[in-house]
Structures are given as C-alpha cells and as structure tokens.
Short mmCIF file of C-alpha atoms in Angstrom, two decimals:
data_model
loop_
_atom_site.label_atom_id
_atom_site.label_comp_id
_atom_site.label_asym_id
_atom_site.label_seq_id
_atom_site.Cartn_x
_atom_site.Cartn_y
_atom_site.Cartn_z
CA MET A 1 102.97 113.19 108.84
CA ASN A 2 106.15 112.97 106.49
CA LEU A 3 107.44 115.80 103.90
CA ASN A 4 106.57 114.31 100.48
CA GLN A 5 108.12 116.61 98.16
CA VAL A 6 109.63 119.92 97.56
CA THR A 7 109.13 122.21 94.33
CA VAL A 8 111.28 124.95 93.35
CA PRO A 9 110.88 127.67 90.62
CA VAL A 10 113.39 127.19 87.72
CA LEU A 11 113.72 129.54 84.47
CA ASP A 12 114.93 126.27 82.28
CA VAL A 13 113.68 123.21 83.30
CA GLU A 14 115.70 121.00 80.85
CA ALA A 15 119.23 122.96 82.36
CA SER A 16 117.87 121.72 85.48
CA ILE A 17 116.84 118.37 84.87
CA ARG A 18 120.96 117.89 83.64
CA PHE A 19 122.00 119.56 87.12
CA TYR A 20 119.76 117.43 89.05
CA THR A 21 120.79 114.03 87.34
CA LEU A 22 124.01 115.00 87.64
CA LEU A 23 123.62 115.46 91.20
CA GLY A 24 122.14 112.01 91.50
CA LEU A 25 118.58 112.55 91.63
CA HIS A 26 116.53 109.95 89.34
CA LEU A 27 114.07 111.84 86.87
CA ILE A 28 110.20 110.25 87.02
CA VAL A 29 108.38 112.61 85.50
CA HIS A 30 108.63 115.09 82.67
CA SER A 31 105.73 117.28 81.47
CA GLN A 32 107.03 119.07 78.45
CA ARG A 33 109.08 122.20 79.39
CA HIS A 34 107.21 123.39 82.30
CA TYR A 35 107.68 120.44 85.15
CA ALA A 36 110.02 118.04 86.36
CA ARG A 37 110.23 115.66 89.32
CA PHE A 38 112.71 113.23 90.57
CA GLU A 39 113.08 110.63 93.19
CA CYS A 40 115.67 111.38 95.82
CA PRO A 41 118.12 108.05 95.62
CA ASP A 42 117.81 107.26 99.33
CA GLY A 43 114.45 107.45 101.01
CA ASP A 44 110.79 108.24 99.89
CA ALA A 45 111.44 111.86 99.17
CA THR A 46 110.69 113.49 95.85
CA PHE A 47 111.98 117.17 94.81
CA SER A 48 110.62 118.88 91.46
CA VAL A 49 110.98 121.98 89.26
CA HIS A 50 108.04 124.19 87.77
CA ARG A 51 109.00 126.75 85.21
CA VAL A 52 108.32 130.31 85.91
CA ASP A 53 108.76 133.54 84.30
CA SER A 54 110.61 135.34 86.69
CA LEU A 55 112.53 134.17 89.86
CA PRO A 56 112.14 135.45 93.18
CA PRO A 57 115.11 137.86 94.48
CA ALA A 58 118.00 136.24 95.57
CA GLU A 59 117.95 137.48 99.03
CA ASN A 60 114.37 135.61 99.41
CA GLY A 61 115.81 132.56 97.52
CA ILE A 62 115.17 129.06 98.23
CA TRP A 63 117.91 126.74 100.44
CA ILE A 64 117.48 123.19 99.56
CA TYR A 65 119.33 120.71 101.74
CA PHE A 66 120.29 117.16 100.22
CA GLU A 67 121.97 114.61 102.81
CA THR A 68 124.59 112.07 101.93
CA GLU A 69 126.97 110.00 103.82
CA ARG A 70 129.09 110.51 100.92
CA LEU A 71 129.68 114.01 100.67
CA ASP A 72 133.30 114.37 100.10
CA ALA A 73 132.94 111.86 97.22
CA LEU A 74 129.79 113.61 95.54
CA VAL A 75 131.56 116.88 95.53
CA ALA A 76 134.82 115.47 94.07
CA LYS A 77 132.07 113.87 91.41
CA LEU A 78 130.63 117.51 90.72
CA ILE A 79 133.76 119.09 90.16
CA THR A 80 134.99 116.78 87.78
CA ASN A 81 131.49 117.09 85.82
CA GLY A 82 132.25 120.98 85.86
CA ILE A 83 129.70 121.89 88.84
CA ALA A 84 131.22 124.94 90.38
CA ILE A 85 131.17 124.63 94.55
CA ASP A 86 130.78 127.58 96.45
CA GLU A 87 132.04 126.22 99.65
CA MET A 88 133.65 123.18 99.69
CA PRO A 89 132.75 120.39 102.45
CA ASN A 90 134.12 121.51 106.04
CA ASP A 91 132.71 120.57 109.47
CA LYS A 92 130.30 123.36 110.97
CA PRO A 93 129.44 123.90 114.61
CA TRP A 94 126.22 122.50 114.34
CA LEU A 95 127.71 119.32 113.87
CA TRP A 96 127.16 118.75 110.13
CA ARG A 97 129.63 118.63 107.53
CA GLU A 98 128.62 120.88 104.58
CA ALA A 99 129.23 122.04 100.97
CA ARG A 100 127.52 124.77 99.28
CA LEU A 101 126.58 125.19 95.63
CA LYS A 102 123.80 126.63 93.16
CA ASP A 103 121.60 125.47 90.88
CA PRO A 104 121.42 126.86 87.32
CA ASN A 105 118.84 128.96 88.84
CA GLY A 106 120.40 130.54 91.88
CA ASN A 107 119.07 128.34 94.33
CA GLN A 108 120.93 127.69 97.12
CA LEU A 109 122.01 123.96 97.66
CA ILE A 110 123.46 122.70 100.62
CA LEU A 111 124.78 118.92 100.45
CA TYR A 112 125.77 117.81 103.87
CA TYR A 113 126.04 114.91 106.31
CA ALA A 114 124.69 114.87 109.89
CA GLY A 115 124.24 111.47 111.06
CA ASP A 116 122.32 111.42 114.19
CA ASN A 117 123.12 115.13 114.90
CA ARG A 118 120.54 115.83 111.96
CA LYS A 119 117.66 114.85 114.66
CA ASP A 120 119.09 114.56 117.74
CA PRO A 121 121.82 117.49 118.51
CA PRO A 122 122.86 117.76 121.84
CA TRP A 123 120.76 120.81 122.04
CA ARG A 124 117.78 119.07 121.29
CA ILE A 125 114.89 120.37 123.06
CA LYS A 126 114.34 117.57 125.99
CA ASN A 127 110.95 115.75 125.88
CA SER A 128 110.02 116.94 122.53
CA VAL A 129 107.55 114.71 120.43
CA ARG A 130 108.70 111.94 118.15
#
C-alpha cells in the first residue's frame, strides 16, 4: 500500500492554488472554484484542496508535512514571496529539521527534512515490517 493523496478543506480554492504553487506544488486539476489537485515535485504523491462552507475548529485542524532536502532555501524563498513563517527552520530532538507555517485557511504546515530518520530513527521498533 502507498499513500496516494491527501485532501484538505479550504474556504478559498483560488487563494490555496496561489499559496501551494508558491510552495512548489504543480497544479494538475482545477474544477471551477470547488477543487484543485497538485503533484508534489518529488515522488508520486498528490495533494488536493476542496471548498467547504466552514473549516473545522483550529484545535482539530490538519497538520500537513512536506519534506524537502532544500528546507532552508525554500523557507527563504517563501519569506521573499511574502509568506509568513511561524517557526524558522530548526533541529528537533526527533532528528528532523523543521519549519512551521499556516496555509491561507489555517492548516498547519510543517516543512521538514529528516533523511533516513524519517523511516529509520534510532528508536525504530525492531523487526517492524517493511
């Protein structure tokens, strides 16, 4: 099994298209003002947004992780393009380097680089199935 796509609710599809395009995703489907799907620049995963009338409460919000080897350069580019970064890139105790920001709808984005530690941290469960 492989994760194919994640879809998140948004109030404004057009604003989301602008934001996620700046993030580096490639728009591949755009259905009126109700739906848009993007390809991630690396790998085969897709990401989409669909319009809703109201968003879930912030405390029940969605956290989306996008991995990039060029984390610091991407964050610098986003800042140059006027995107607010809530937490600048920093090294975490779980051996990932992360930056945090929100999309136009308040969904929490974590841009990170973990390398081998994403799936093989030192505390990985022994004999886990691959």
